[in-house]
XYZ file of C-alpha atoms in Angstrom:
778
model
C -126.154 -130.590 31.391
C -128.072 -128.723 28.648
C -127.786 -125.519 30.592
C -124.107 -126.106 30.978
C -123.643 -126.553 27.178
C -125.375 -123.257 26.448
C -123.029 -121.440 28.767
C -120.014 -122.851 26.908
C -121.394 -121.741 23.496
C -121.747 -118.069 24.532
C -117.987 -117.222 24.463
C -117.625 -118.757 20.997
C -120.288 -116.444 19.607
C -118.662 -113.451 21.303
C -115.277 -114.336 19.761
C -116.745 -114.529 16.276
C -118.446 -111.210 16.777
C -115.134 -109.709 17.913
C -113.306 -111.039 14.849
C -116.028 -109.762 12.541
C -116.028 -106.421 14.291
C -112.214 -106.119 14.069
C -112.095 -106.879 10.366
C -115.059 -104.628 9.752
C -113.346 -101.748 11.486
C -110.081 -102.560 9.732
C -111.862 -102.679 6.388
C -113.651 -99.435 7.101
C -110.289 -97.910 8.058
C -108.706 -99.133 4.834
C -111.709 -97.894 2.882
C -111.550 -94.569 4.679
C -107.850 -94.250 3.828
C -108.615 -95.084 0.204
C -111.441 -92.539 0.157
C -109.198 -89.923 1.761
C -106.512 -90.630 -0.825
C -109.041 -90.419 -3.632
C -110.514 -87.214 -2.259
C -107.046 -85.732 -1.904
C -106.257 -86.797 -5.440
C -109.477 -85.153 -6.652
C -108.484 -81.908 -4.896
C -110.976 -82.026 -2.043
C -108.301 -80.842 0.407
C -106.825 -78.246 -1.874
C -105.377 -77.995 -5.371
C -103.201 -80.928 -6.408
C -100.451 -80.726 -9.011
C -101.272 -81.773 -12.547
C -99.203 -84.254 -14.534
C -97.489 -81.338 -16.262
C -96.650 -79.720 -12.920
C -95.112 -82.953 -11.676
C -93.129 -83.192 -14.886
C -91.912 -79.587 -14.546
C -92.318 -78.462 -10.918
C -92.305 -74.686 -10.696
C -89.145 -73.397 -9.128
C -87.089 -70.206 -9.027
C -83.745 -70.747 -10.699
C -80.979 -68.193 -10.269
C -79.322 -66.682 -13.308
C -75.633 -67.509 -13.062
C -72.784 -65.320 -14.299
C -69.638 -67.146 -15.407
C -66.108 -65.924 -16.074
C -64.333 -66.796 -19.316
C -62.412 -69.500 -17.423
C -65.575 -71.172 -16.139
C -65.777 -69.787 -12.601
C -69.032 -68.533 -11.106
C -68.768 -64.765 -10.583
C -72.202 -64.358 -9.047
C -75.934 -64.817 -9.471
C -79.164 -62.867 -9.838
C -82.026 -64.444 -7.943
C -85.085 -64.323 -5.799
C -83.902 -67.707 -4.527
C -80.208 -68.487 -4.924
C -80.749 -71.843 -6.601
C -78.685 -73.410 -9.368
C -79.600 -77.075 -9.980
C -77.055 -79.850 -10.337
C -77.422 -83.255 -11.958
C -77.312 -86.523 -10.020
C -73.913 -87.285 -11.558
C -72.559 -84.112 -9.897
C -73.622 -85.276 -6.427
C -70.826 -87.013 -4.506
C -71.572 -90.545 -3.409
C -70.856 -89.686 0.234
C -73.584 -87.019 0.175
C -76.220 -89.398 -1.204
C -75.281 -92.080 1.319
C -75.405 -89.600 4.199
C -78.827 -88.416 3.061
C -80.350 -91.893 2.780
C -78.754 -93.174 6.004
C -80.056 -90.217 8.006
C -83.378 -89.247 6.437
C -84.789 -92.449 4.907
C -82.998 -95.757 5.567
C -85.483 -97.784 3.480
C -85.559 -95.243 0.659
C -84.737 -97.759 -2.050
C -87.379 -100.250 -0.781
C -90.583 -98.171 -0.665
C -92.747 -96.370 -3.209
C -92.957 -93.012 -1.543
C -94.493 -93.993 1.802
C -92.604 -96.007 4.412
C -95.314 -98.205 6.014
C -93.043 -99.398 8.820
C -91.948 -95.877 9.638
C -95.525 -94.632 9.541
C -96.752 -97.333 11.957
C -93.822 -96.613 14.275
C -94.590 -92.904 14.222
C -98.273 -93.550 15.015
C -97.501 -96.087 17.747
C -94.986 -93.890 19.528
C -96.544 -90.542 18.578
C -93.360 -89.516 16.776
C -91.067 -89.949 19.791
C -88.908 -92.470 17.912
C -88.650 -90.466 14.731
C -91.013 -89.210 12.066
C -92.358 -91.099 9.110
C -91.582 -88.669 6.279
C -89.646 -90.231 3.472
C -87.328 -88.244 1.224
C -90.083 -88.324 -1.401
C -92.619 -86.938 1.066
C -90.206 -84.201 2.096
C -89.794 -83.296 -1.569
C -93.560 -83.191 -2.081
C -93.841 -80.845 0.882
C -91.136 -78.562 -0.531
C -92.675 -78.522 -3.990
C -96.384 -78.179 -3.427
C -97.511 -77.626 0.174
C -98.191 -74.323 1.857
C -97.554 -73.865 5.572
C -100.635 -75.102 7.525
C -102.406 -72.762 9.931
C -103.496 -75.432 12.420
C -103.272 -79.157 13.237
C -106.344 -80.065 11.196
C -104.868 -78.451 8.094
C -101.607 -80.267 8.799
C -103.441 -83.633 8.790
C -104.985 -82.922 5.406
C -101.654 -81.586 4.151
C -100.002 -84.844 5.223
C -102.525 -86.798 3.183
C -101.793 -84.606 0.155
C -98.064 -85.185 0.644
C -98.647 -88.968 0.648
C -100.578 -88.762 -2.593
C -98.006 -86.486 -4.222
C -95.187 -88.729 -2.984
C -96.701 -91.790 -4.674
C -97.159 -89.828 -7.878
C -93.573 -88.588 -7.743
C -92.353 -92.157 -7.293
C -94.260 -93.204 -10.425
C -92.990 -90.188 -12.368
C -89.317 -90.113 -11.395
C -86.466 -92.456 -10.600
C -85.008 -92.632 -7.105
C -81.938 -90.738 -8.297
C -84.074 -87.956 -9.805
C -86.048 -87.565 -6.576
C -82.872 -87.221 -4.510
C -81.542 -84.671 -6.978
C -84.759 -82.635 -6.949
C -84.865 -82.673 -3.148
C -81.277 -81.496 -2.711
C -81.725 -78.856 -5.417
C -84.825 -77.475 -3.697
C -83.874 -77.381 -0.005
C -83.161 -73.976 1.577
C -79.987 -74.089 3.699
C -80.329 -70.383 4.701
C -77.944 -67.507 3.997
C -79.394 -67.424 0.463
C -78.111 -70.956 -0.090
C -81.046 -72.614 -1.828
C -80.099 -76.011 -3.178
C -77.047 -78.160 -2.613
C -74.803 -76.351 -5.099
C -75.320 -72.943 -3.474
C -74.963 -74.505 -0.017
C -71.674 -76.176 -0.964
C -70.292 -72.920 -2.355
C -71.500 -70.726 0.501
C -70.601 -72.957 3.462
C -67.496 -74.655 2.073
C -66.396 -72.576 -0.929
C -66.502 -75.510 -3.344
C -68.720 -77.344 -5.795
C -71.010 -80.087 -4.464
C -69.040 -82.862 -6.170
C -65.939 -81.761 -4.228
C -67.511 -82.186 -0.761
C -65.652 -84.363 1.688
C -67.623 -86.889 3.738
C -67.534 -84.786 6.912
C -68.690 -81.720 4.921
C -71.510 -83.643 3.272
C -72.570 -84.773 6.761
C -72.795 -81.151 7.916
C -75.192 -80.255 5.093
C -77.300 -83.385 5.621
C -77.429 -82.547 9.328
C -79.011 -79.191 8.418
C -81.935 -80.938 6.706
C -83.431 -81.637 10.143
C -83.491 -77.919 10.968
C -81.361 -75.391 9.030
C -81.489 -72.871 11.867
C -80.887 -75.083 14.901
C -78.041 -76.973 13.191
C -76.520 -74.110 11.195
C -72.692 -74.177 11.448
C -72.367 -70.511 10.433
C -74.336 -69.370 13.487
C -71.959 -69.273 16.449
C -74.693 -70.063 18.988
C -75.671 -73.236 17.071
C -72.194 -74.423 16.118
C -72.094 -77.095 18.847
C -75.503 -78.325 17.719
C -74.215 -78.585 14.167
C -71.181 -80.578 15.304
C -73.273 -83.032 17.352
C -75.774 -83.478 14.542
C -72.951 -83.990 12.007
C -71.541 -86.757 14.178
C -74.994 -88.326 14.397
C -75.152 -88.378 10.602
C -71.762 -90.106 10.503
C -73.038 -92.633 13.053
C -76.053 -93.340 10.845
C -73.722 -93.872 7.895
C -71.811 -96.458 9.911
C -75.022 -98.123 11.039
C -76.101 -98.529 7.418
C -72.763 -99.896 6.283
C -71.533 -96.814 4.456
C -68.621 -96.244 6.866
C -66.487 -98.607 8.885
C -66.316 -98.008 12.663
C -62.759 -96.703 12.337
C -63.743 -94.332 9.502
C -66.669 -93.067 11.567
C -64.488 -92.487 14.640
C -61.845 -90.718 12.572
C -64.359 -88.393 10.915
C -66.176 -87.636 14.163
C -62.908 -86.497 15.725
C -62.411 -83.807 13.061
C -63.236 -80.190 13.972
C -66.063 -78.490 12.134
C -64.382 -76.341 9.461
C -66.169 -73.906 7.154
C -65.154 -71.646 4.301
C -68.180 -69.410 4.705
C -68.576 -67.252 1.580
C -71.986 -65.532 1.305
C -73.255 -65.000 -2.237
C -75.384 -61.913 -1.752
C -75.654 -59.330 -4.507
C -73.181 -57.133 -2.601
C -70.636 -59.878 -1.936
C -68.188 -61.905 -3.911
C -66.046 -61.163 -6.925
C -66.635 -58.554 -9.659
C -69.590 -56.913 -7.893
C -69.466 -53.720 -9.981
C -69.134 -55.736 -13.171
C -72.100 -57.912 -12.217
C -74.187 -54.801 -11.607
C -73.333 -53.601 -15.104
C -74.152 -57.014 -16.616
C -77.501 -56.839 -14.830
C -78.249 -53.571 -16.648
C -77.027 -55.137 -19.906
C -79.428 -58.050 -19.406
C -82.361 -55.749 -18.678
C -81.848 -54.063 -22.039
C -81.317 -57.384 -23.801
C -84.517 -58.822 -22.317
C -86.545 -55.851 -23.572
C -85.338 -56.508 -27.105
C -85.384 -60.329 -27.054
C -88.676 -61.863 -25.834
C -89.290 -65.577 -25.431
C -90.833 -67.505 -28.349
C -94.257 -67.146 -26.677
C -93.835 -63.354 -26.446
C -93.272 -63.207 -22.691
C -90.131 -61.730 -21.134
C -87.228 -63.626 -19.643
C -86.831 -63.169 -15.903
C -83.226 -63.006 -14.739
C -84.280 -63.808 -11.163
C -86.062 -67.109 -11.836
C -85.424 -68.414 -15.361
C -82.011 -69.939 -14.676
C -80.183 -68.184 -17.503
C -76.450 -68.767 -17.882
C -74.374 -65.692 -18.722
C -70.887 -66.343 -20.076
C -68.816 -63.177 -19.751
C -65.396 -62.014 -20.895
C -63.984 -61.571 -17.378
C -61.035 -63.758 -16.374
C -61.445 -64.759 -12.727
C -57.716 -64.701 -11.950
C -57.174 -61.309 -13.580
C -60.217 -59.982 -11.756
C -58.796 -61.298 -8.486
C -55.423 -59.638 -9.146
C -57.151 -56.375 -10.068
C -59.286 -56.294 -6.921
C -56.274 -57.112 -4.751
C -54.210 -54.329 -6.337
C -56.979 -51.757 -5.841
C -57.602 -52.783 -2.234
C -53.928 -52.854 -1.368
C -53.085 -49.443 -2.826
C -56.203 -47.475 -1.903
C -56.201 -48.705 1.707
C -52.544 -47.638 1.931
C -53.035 -44.305 0.154
C -56.084 -43.546 2.315
C -53.923 -43.500 5.455
C -51.749 -40.754 3.989
C -54.777 -38.868 2.678
C -56.388 -38.953 6.133
C -53.128 -37.836 7.757
C -52.865 -34.823 5.468
C -56.468 -33.841 6.225
C -55.963 -33.627 9.999
C -55.111 -29.934 9.915
C -57.474 -29.080 7.076
C -60.222 -26.795 8.455
C -62.647 -27.737 5.662
C -61.754 -31.434 5.645
C -62.228 -33.450 3.598
C -62.808 -30.606 1.113
C -60.162 -28.186 -0.172
C -60.208 -24.931 -2.110
C -63.784 -24.199 -1.005
C -65.298 -21.894 1.590
C -67.821 -22.820 4.263
C -70.823 -21.890 2.141
C -69.614 -24.180 -0.653
C -69.121 -26.992 1.848
C -72.709 -26.627 3.045
C -73.920 -26.577 -0.519
C -72.121 -29.872 -1.237
C -73.484 -31.502 1.923
C -77.044 -30.266 1.394
C -76.962 -31.551 -2.164
C -75.845 -34.963 -0.864
C -78.604 -34.947 1.747
C -81.263 -34.417 -0.918
C -79.835 -37.260 -3.025
C -79.742 -39.693 -0.108
C -82.019 -42.704 0.330
C -83.011 -41.402 3.755
C -84.272 -38.123 2.278
C -86.259 -39.853 -0.469
C -87.882 -42.348 1.906
C -88.938 -39.659 4.379
C -90.127 -37.407 1.565
C -92.311 -40.233 0.202
C -93.917 -40.537 3.639
C -94.976 -36.876 3.487
C -92.579 -35.654 6.194
C -91.758 -31.952 5.928
C -88.309 -30.849 4.758
C -87.590 -29.154 8.094
C -88.268 -32.407 9.958
C -86.160 -34.351 7.493
C -83.231 -31.943 7.852
C -83.540 -32.114 11.639
C -83.326 -35.905 11.498
C -79.906 -35.609 9.836
C -78.551 -34.023 13.018
C -79.725 -36.740 15.416
C -77.227 -39.425 16.382
C -78.116 -42.991 15.559
C -76.470 -46.393 15.384
C -75.110 -47.241 11.968
C -72.768 -49.637 10.262
C -70.195 -47.843 8.120
C -67.280 -48.645 5.854
C -63.853 -48.863 7.487
C -60.630 -50.089 5.884
C -59.166 -51.378 9.155
C -62.158 -53.410 10.386
C -63.021 -57.027 9.521
C -65.054 -57.165 6.305
C -64.421 -53.416 5.990
C -67.361 -52.518 8.249
C -67.694 -51.196 11.773
C -70.583 -50.297 14.066
C -70.628 -46.749 15.337
C -72.868 -43.890 16.426
C -72.992 -40.665 14.428
C -75.463 -38.288 12.830
C -76.476 -38.863 9.217
C -74.958 -35.452 8.400
C -71.627 -36.498 9.878
C -71.799 -39.742 7.912
C -71.874 -37.670 4.705
C -68.621 -35.949 5.680
C -67.247 -39.356 6.655
C -68.014 -41.003 3.324
C -66.873 -37.998 1.271
C -63.384 -38.428 2.763
C -62.713 -41.767 1.082
C -60.636 -42.116 -2.048
C -62.153 -44.227 -4.803
C -60.703 -46.079 -7.766
C -61.762 -47.483 -11.094
C -59.848 -50.089 -13.092
C -60.508 -51.894 -16.355
C -58.392 -54.342 -18.344
C -59.117 -55.387 -21.928
C -57.679 -57.568 -24.676
C -57.317 -55.146 -27.612
C -57.468 -57.787 -30.359
C -60.803 -59.280 -29.216
C -62.359 -56.471 -27.178
C -62.875 -58.830 -24.229
C -62.937 -57.027 -20.894
C -60.811 -59.185 -18.589
C -61.034 -57.223 -15.298
C -63.443 -54.559 -14.033
C -63.168 -52.870 -10.631
C -65.675 -50.048 -10.279
C -64.819 -48.939 -6.750
C -63.423 -49.912 -3.380
C -66.461 -51.623 -1.816
C -69.738 -52.238 -3.625
C -71.757 -52.693 -0.451
C -71.029 -49.148 0.692
C -70.140 -47.347 -2.555
C -72.491 -48.363 -5.352
C -71.285 -45.815 -7.920
C -69.317 -47.475 -10.709
C -66.162 -45.563 -11.694
C -65.593 -47.674 -14.814
C -68.769 -47.022 -16.810
C -70.895 -44.545 -14.868
C -68.233 -42.113 -13.728
C -66.836 -39.502 -16.111
C -63.942 -37.342 -14.984
C -61.392 -35.022 -16.550
C -58.682 -37.165 -18.094
C -55.740 -34.748 -17.954
C -52.659 -35.650 -19.958
C -54.002 -39.091 -20.867
C -55.891 -37.176 -23.572
C -52.705 -36.006 -25.298
C -52.066 -39.238 -27.279
C -55.276 -38.534 -29.205
C -53.824 -35.193 -30.313
C -50.481 -36.776 -31.202
C -52.193 -39.603 -33.123
C -54.207 -37.095 -35.152
C -51.055 -35.120 -35.985
C -49.136 -38.269 -36.925
C -51.981 -39.469 -39.135
C -52.272 -36.095 -40.880
C -48.638 -34.987 -41.023
C -46.646 -38.244 -40.857
C -44.629 -36.936 -37.911
C -41.800 -38.927 -36.370
C -41.332 -39.321 -32.612
C -37.867 -37.870 -33.281
C -39.129 -34.602 -34.779
C -38.513 -31.642 -32.503
C -40.558 -28.643 -31.475
C -39.765 -25.580 -29.338
C -40.857 -25.670 -25.708
C -41.339 -21.908 -25.608
C -44.596 -20.233 -24.709
C -47.322 -20.546 -27.302
C -50.573 -18.633 -27.760
C -53.622 -19.300 -29.903
C -55.158 -15.917 -30.448
C -58.672 -14.747 -29.692
C -61.140 -15.500 -32.482
C -59.400 -18.614 -33.807
C -61.576 -21.718 -33.277
C -64.169 -19.388 -31.780
C -61.994 -18.469 -28.787
C -63.286 -15.505 -26.804
C -59.793 -14.701 -25.533
C -56.201 -15.731 -26.089
C -55.262 -19.221 -24.915
C -51.709 -19.609 -23.580
C -51.155 -22.926 -21.784
C -48.425 -23.265 -19.166
C -45.944 -26.077 -18.761
C -45.608 -28.003 -15.518
C -43.652 -25.981 -12.983
C -44.120 -22.845 -15.083
C -40.492 -21.807 -14.508
C -38.155 -20.303 -17.078
C -36.369 -23.575 -17.850
C -39.624 -25.290 -18.799
C -39.896 -22.997 -21.823
C -36.320 -23.179 -23.101
C -34.963 -25.208 -26.017
C -36.203 -27.831 -28.427
C -37.694 -31.199 -27.535
C -38.547 -34.307 -29.527
C -42.163 -35.366 -29.773
C -41.294 -38.550 -27.856
C -39.799 -36.603 -24.953
C -42.578 -34.001 -25.123
C -45.253 -36.638 -24.601
C -43.165 -38.499 -22.025
C -42.866 -35.319 -19.963
C -46.332 -33.899 -20.778
C -45.062 -30.613 -22.234
C -48.259 -28.617 -22.668
C -46.950 -26.055 -25.144
C -45.953 -28.779 -27.603
C -49.416 -30.361 -27.398
C -50.961 -26.926 -27.977
C -48.848 -26.471 -31.115
C -49.980 -29.842 -32.430
C -53.704 -29.233 -31.971
C -53.293 -25.816 -33.566
C -51.779 -27.529 -36.595
C -54.493 -30.202 -36.848
C -57.428 -28.210 -35.508
C -59.775 -29.449 -32.737
C -62.342 -30.969 -35.123
C -60.118 -33.778 -36.509
C -59.198 -34.718 -32.927
C -62.884 -34.927 -31.978
C -63.601 -36.939 -35.122
C -60.885 -39.404 -34.089
C -62.418 -39.688 -30.602
C -65.785 -40.492 -32.156
C -64.238 -43.320 -34.195
C -62.550 -44.590 -31.033
C -65.930 -45.148 -29.373
C -65.945 -42.022 -27.208
C -69.136 -40.023 -26.727
C -68.191 -36.637 -28.193
C -71.542 -34.896 -27.800
C -70.351 -32.726 -24.919
C -66.762 -32.175 -26.066
C -66.375 -28.561 -27.236
C -64.497 -27.804 -30.459
C -61.797 -25.754 -28.747
C -58.020 -26.261 -28.511
C -57.985 -26.545 -24.695
C -59.320 -30.103 -24.984
C -55.735 -31.045 -25.913
C -54.755 -30.787 -22.243
C -57.485 -33.171 -21.084
C -60.382 -30.941 -20.062
C -63.136 -33.329 -21.310
C -64.874 -35.651 -18.862
C -64.574 -39.234 -20.110
C -65.227 -42.634 -18.569
C -62.519 -45.180 -17.872
C -64.470 -47.579 -20.098
C -64.122 -45.167 -23.023
C -60.450 -44.517 -22.354
C -59.456 -48.189 -22.242
C -61.355 -49.062 -25.419
C -59.848 -46.031 -27.202
C -56.256 -46.822 -26.160
C -56.829 -50.433 -27.227
C -57.121 -49.218 -30.814
C -53.494 -48.069 -30.710
C -52.376 -51.503 -29.478
C -54.570 -53.248 -32.071
C -52.821 -51.662 -35.063
C -55.443 -48.958 -35.558
C -58.507 -51.234 -35.494
C -61.207 -50.338 -32.978
C -62.985 -53.319 -31.385
C -66.103 -52.602 -29.387
C -65.613 -53.845 -25.812
C -67.102 -57.287 -25.207
C -68.866 -57.871 -21.891
C -71.063 -60.905 -22.547
C -69.909 -63.624 -24.927
C -72.959 -65.872 -24.745
C -76.337 -66.280 -23.042
C -78.004 -69.682 -22.621
C -81.323 -70.713 -21.130
C -81.545 -73.306 -18.342
C -81.523 -76.119 -20.926
C -78.346 -74.906 -22.626
C -80.035 -73.385 -25.679
C -77.988 -70.432 -26.945
C -80.078 -67.248 -26.834
C -77.323 -64.741 -27.604
C -73.893 -65.033 -29.168
C -71.673 -61.977 -29.334
C -70.559 -60.895 -32.791
C -67.420 -58.707 -32.680
C -67.907 -55.161 -33.928
C -64.791 -53.617 -35.457
C -63.782 -50.695 -37.660
C -60.581 -49.285 -39.057
C -59.717 -45.997 -37.398
C -56.012 -45.343 -37.961
C -53.434 -46.721 -40.332
C -51.159 -49.386 -38.870
C -48.325 -46.898 -39.218
C -50.025 -44.100 -37.274
C -51.105 -46.523 -34.545
C -47.619 -48.012 -34.202
C -45.928 -44.591 -34.052
C -48.394 -43.497 -31.355
C -47.565 -46.624 -29.350
C -43.871 -45.897 -29.824
C -44.412 -42.410 -28.394
C -46.217 -43.919 -25.410
C -43.363 -46.329 -24.797
C -41.234 -43.274 -24.136
C -43.368 -42.490 -21.071
C -42.090 -45.622 -19.292
C -38.548 -45.254 -20.658
C -37.814 -41.703 -19.586
C -41.027 -39.956 -18.549
C -43.564 -39.968 -15.750
C -43.923 -43.757 -15.927
C -40.230 -44.532 -15.593
C -40.688 -45.660 -11.977
C -42.150 -48.876 -13.375
C -38.675 -49.852 -14.564
C -36.641 -49.747 -11.382
C -35.810 -47.956 -8.156
C -35.846 -44.285 -9.125
C -37.157 -42.975 -5.807
C -35.745 -39.581 -4.877
C -37.966 -39.071 -1.854
C -38.159 -42.310 0.089
C -40.491 -40.859 2.720
C -43.023 -39.918 0.048
C -42.781 -43.349 -1.568
C -43.248 -45.192 1.721
C -46.265 -43.123 2.599
C -48.110 -43.190 -0.699
C -46.648 -45.523 -3.323
C -47.669 -49.146 -2.811
C -45.697 -52.140 -4.069
C -42.635 -50.143 -5.143
C -40.221 -50.920 -6.773
C -41.929 -52.807 -9.601
C -38.729 -53.559 -11.537
C -40.247 -54.375 -14.912
C -37.385 -55.399 -17.159
C -36.420 -52.731 -19.689
C -36.662 -55.379 -22.407
C -40.438 -55.674 -21.841
C -42.256 -53.149 -24.061
C -44.670 -51.105 -21.956
C -46.529 -48.125 -23.379
C -48.419 -45.822 -21.080
C -49.492 -42.360 -20.029
C -50.065 -40.716 -16.686
C -52.651 -38.019 -16.175
C -53.253 -35.475 -13.442
C -56.060 -32.920 -13.469
C -56.311 -29.455 -11.982
C -55.909 -29.343 -8.189
C -54.998 -33.066 -8.201
C -58.650 -34.096 -8.250
C -58.013 -37.019 -10.605
C -55.054 -39.327 -11.066
C -54.852 -41.546 -14.157
C -52.594 -44.176 -15.626
C -53.183 -45.899 -18.945
C -50.848 -48.845 -19.533
C -50.470 -51.077 -22.579
C -48.618 -54.248 -23.529
C -49.277 -55.950 -26.893
C -52.232 -58.063 -25.751
C -53.546 -56.188 -22.715
C -54.630 -52.582 -22.156
C -55.403 -51.474 -18.617
C -56.611 -48.132 -17.301
C -56.702 -46.888 -13.716
C -58.394 -43.801 -12.240
C -58.123 -42.657 -8.620
C -59.887 -39.743 -6.972
C -62.695 -38.922 -4.572
C -66.431 -38.673 -5.118
C -66.225 -34.869 -5.115
C -63.556 -33.001 -7.071
C -63.020 -30.683 -4.117
C -61.700 -33.671 -2.131
C -58.059 -34.113 -3.123
C -54.429 -34.046 -1.998
C -52.982 -30.565 -1.334
C -49.872 -31.084 -3.506
C -49.038 -32.751 -6.806
C -46.357 -34.852 -5.068
C -49.122 -37.078 -3.729
C -51.947 -36.111 -6.088
C -50.333 -36.960 -9.426
C -51.356 -39.943 -11.534
C -47.930 -41.539 -11.078
C -48.579 -41.719 -7.328
C -52.334 -42.267 -7.173
C -53.005 -44.595 -10.117
C -49.768 -46.070 -11.495
C -49.061 -48.288 -8.417
C -52.292 -50.208 -9.008
C -51.230 -50.929 -12.584
C -47.754 -51.946 -11.433
C -48.937 -54.457 -8.830
C -51.608 -55.850 -11.110
C -49.220 -56.397 -14.003
C -46.643 -58.073 -11.772
C -49.299 -60.599 -10.803
C -50.587 -61.246 -14.314
C -47.050 -61.582 -15.688
C -46.258 -64.098 -12.936
C -49.290 -66.216 -13.883
C -48.036 -68.118 -16.940
C -51.505 -69.483 -17.667
C -52.667 -65.985 -18.619
C -50.119 -65.713 -21.432
C -49.570 -61.956 -21.112
C -47.187 -60.815 -23.832
C -43.652 -59.678 -23.077
C -42.837 -59.290 -26.764
C -42.701 -56.261 -29.021
C -45.737 -54.401 -30.300
C -46.436 -55.529 -33.902
C -44.470 -53.365 -36.349
C -45.893 -52.648 -39.824
C -43.827 -54.153 -42.621
C -44.035 -50.992 -44.723
C -43.264 -48.497 -41.950
C -42.123 -45.215 -43.530
C -41.866 -43.120 -40.358
C -38.594 -43.403 -38.468
C -38.999 -44.285 -34.795
C -35.353 -45.012 -33.961
C -34.079 -41.590 -33.031
C -30.446 -42.763 -33.057
C -30.777 -43.163 -36.821
C -32.975 -40.124 -37.405
C -31.615 -37.294 -39.547
C -34.822 -35.463 -40.342
C -36.706 -35.237 -43.587
C -34.710 -35.374 -46.820
C -37.678 -34.463 -48.962
C -37.255 -30.849 -50.143
C -41.003 -30.594 -50.642
C -41.845 -31.883 -47.177
C -43.687 -29.449 -44.913
C -42.563 -31.437 -41.866
C -38.847 -30.716 -41.384
C -36.700 -31.903 -38.470
C -37.435 -28.703 -36.557
C -41.151 -28.209 -36.969
C -42.083 -24.571 -37.420
C -45.554 -24.648 -35.921
């Protein structure tokens, strides 16, 4: 019996040993976990974030450029991230995130024990264990591991960081940080960029099915990307899974889930690259403005602001609707005009160039080759010039600009040399619109397509301005001599003799057409400017002298350093920028007061602290009387001169109008005061139109990159055909938009006006001592 009792006691001892062993191992495991956590916290597995880093996690924040009406024009960034607050996140997005990524999010402290045990037990086959907080910790502080061992240690670090984040932030703050940090691809870093790029709206405007698409991408932004055609079905299935999770967690009813799952996957895909979006040329100029501002305005600690990561907010003068109308008008007209330009070049042996011989063509092309990116890159690699030149004659695949293709690009095969000829053949345009009273630039179109044509024809480009220069001569004469628009001058030939103003030979300008009738009779100053009579302008600058005209230009904000003091400038020989021309003309509309153009109204840092506030810069240039009389003269251009086609259907050659003039007829009511001036340069290389209403001045230039690329005749190459249509279509749109409040009233008239502008009442000067009689003997 004793032996039997001993045999029964043996299992009891074994059971106790097993229990002790289990709890010992369990305790050791717990201790090991604690030690691992402590070691991770001490930095044994790599640097851990400090308290300060958790409080302010390092992140690249895009600098955002806003229009005056609060729209985002674009961003400057290394990562296209603009953070939003929790209050700007729609409830459906937060619910979709929690339901899909972390169902027990509100019930754990950074680590989901149940999820972790499930992941270990099933080796991840039934889902991972990463909470939203852990995913954030990975985004903020973990580098990509090189192997599985590193990944294990990284996971431990993520756990530690997650618990610290939970102690440091609220649940709402963690969700906000996570959604602001995640990279959704296509330069969409953060939920705000993703909402704008994939759906063309702000995050708070997302519908439930749209929010589900973005949450679906959190699993894998490539595999479930709705913008990638090959993964679109994946994105749809994953979206529907997110909606199912929302129903499972009580955020949707079964009927709501079924209804949303049946919807097609719709995007409004709008990439926000530096070359895409609205006001691309303007944004490039603002970028240069900011670079200069940063050099002169360091941070309080002496370091420089970084526009690619400091999250600055730039509030500009541009109106988004006016910018949209301007870009549409340029695209519509230039794409239409280009067809006619290409047609007329078909039989041109030196196309796209004219008035040049073969040697000049080669000189132009070779000069372009040596300015090209391809040349510079190969030169930097030490490749010989002969090899580089040879490479320009080898065909290669390339993506080029094309008006008729989607997104204005097409894939083709051509030699780099042929691509130079190809790009030289395109017409370009510049357009700028400004409020004369405030100096705010409301629209800026520097070219036809920023991606392919980087050169800005608003600020960078300077071209001969033709007859748009003449108002400066008239304004000088009015200011000096108190002339009336009704005063008359002879149209006959006029010569300024050799020696006067330093002339090396006689100067005898010709009138348009240069026929006998163009030199016969008298003409009022108003009609002379309206019809661009050159001999009258020559008489005026001879009376004033070139220097006072140049002095006026200087006061109007024009760079006069390279403008020669000769009378021929009266006919528009100087090269000026569209930016200068619009700001100068604005002085006439602003009663003689020059206001420096305003580009940036305000700059704020990421916390909303104002770093820069624009202070208007103004100066008196002309008397109110001289400015008003000049405007009155310019009104004559649209009443009876080269701008009269703005008023109604005056087409005499319908075939020409159909081929080249876009948007005609414009039918602006004759009761609406419009002042303006067309300009056409020698050989039709440049077409201009400057148009003014009381609270908006807009200038348009059209031409090609090279002056030798132009229309063969003035019928198509004049400013009234090349540039005026853009102004006409643009103004029709801005007038139709009541919210813009574009004036249809009269230009402000000085109370003490002494110069007669109503020619029906004009009887000439009654002052016997006046040296400005009705018929001016210049």
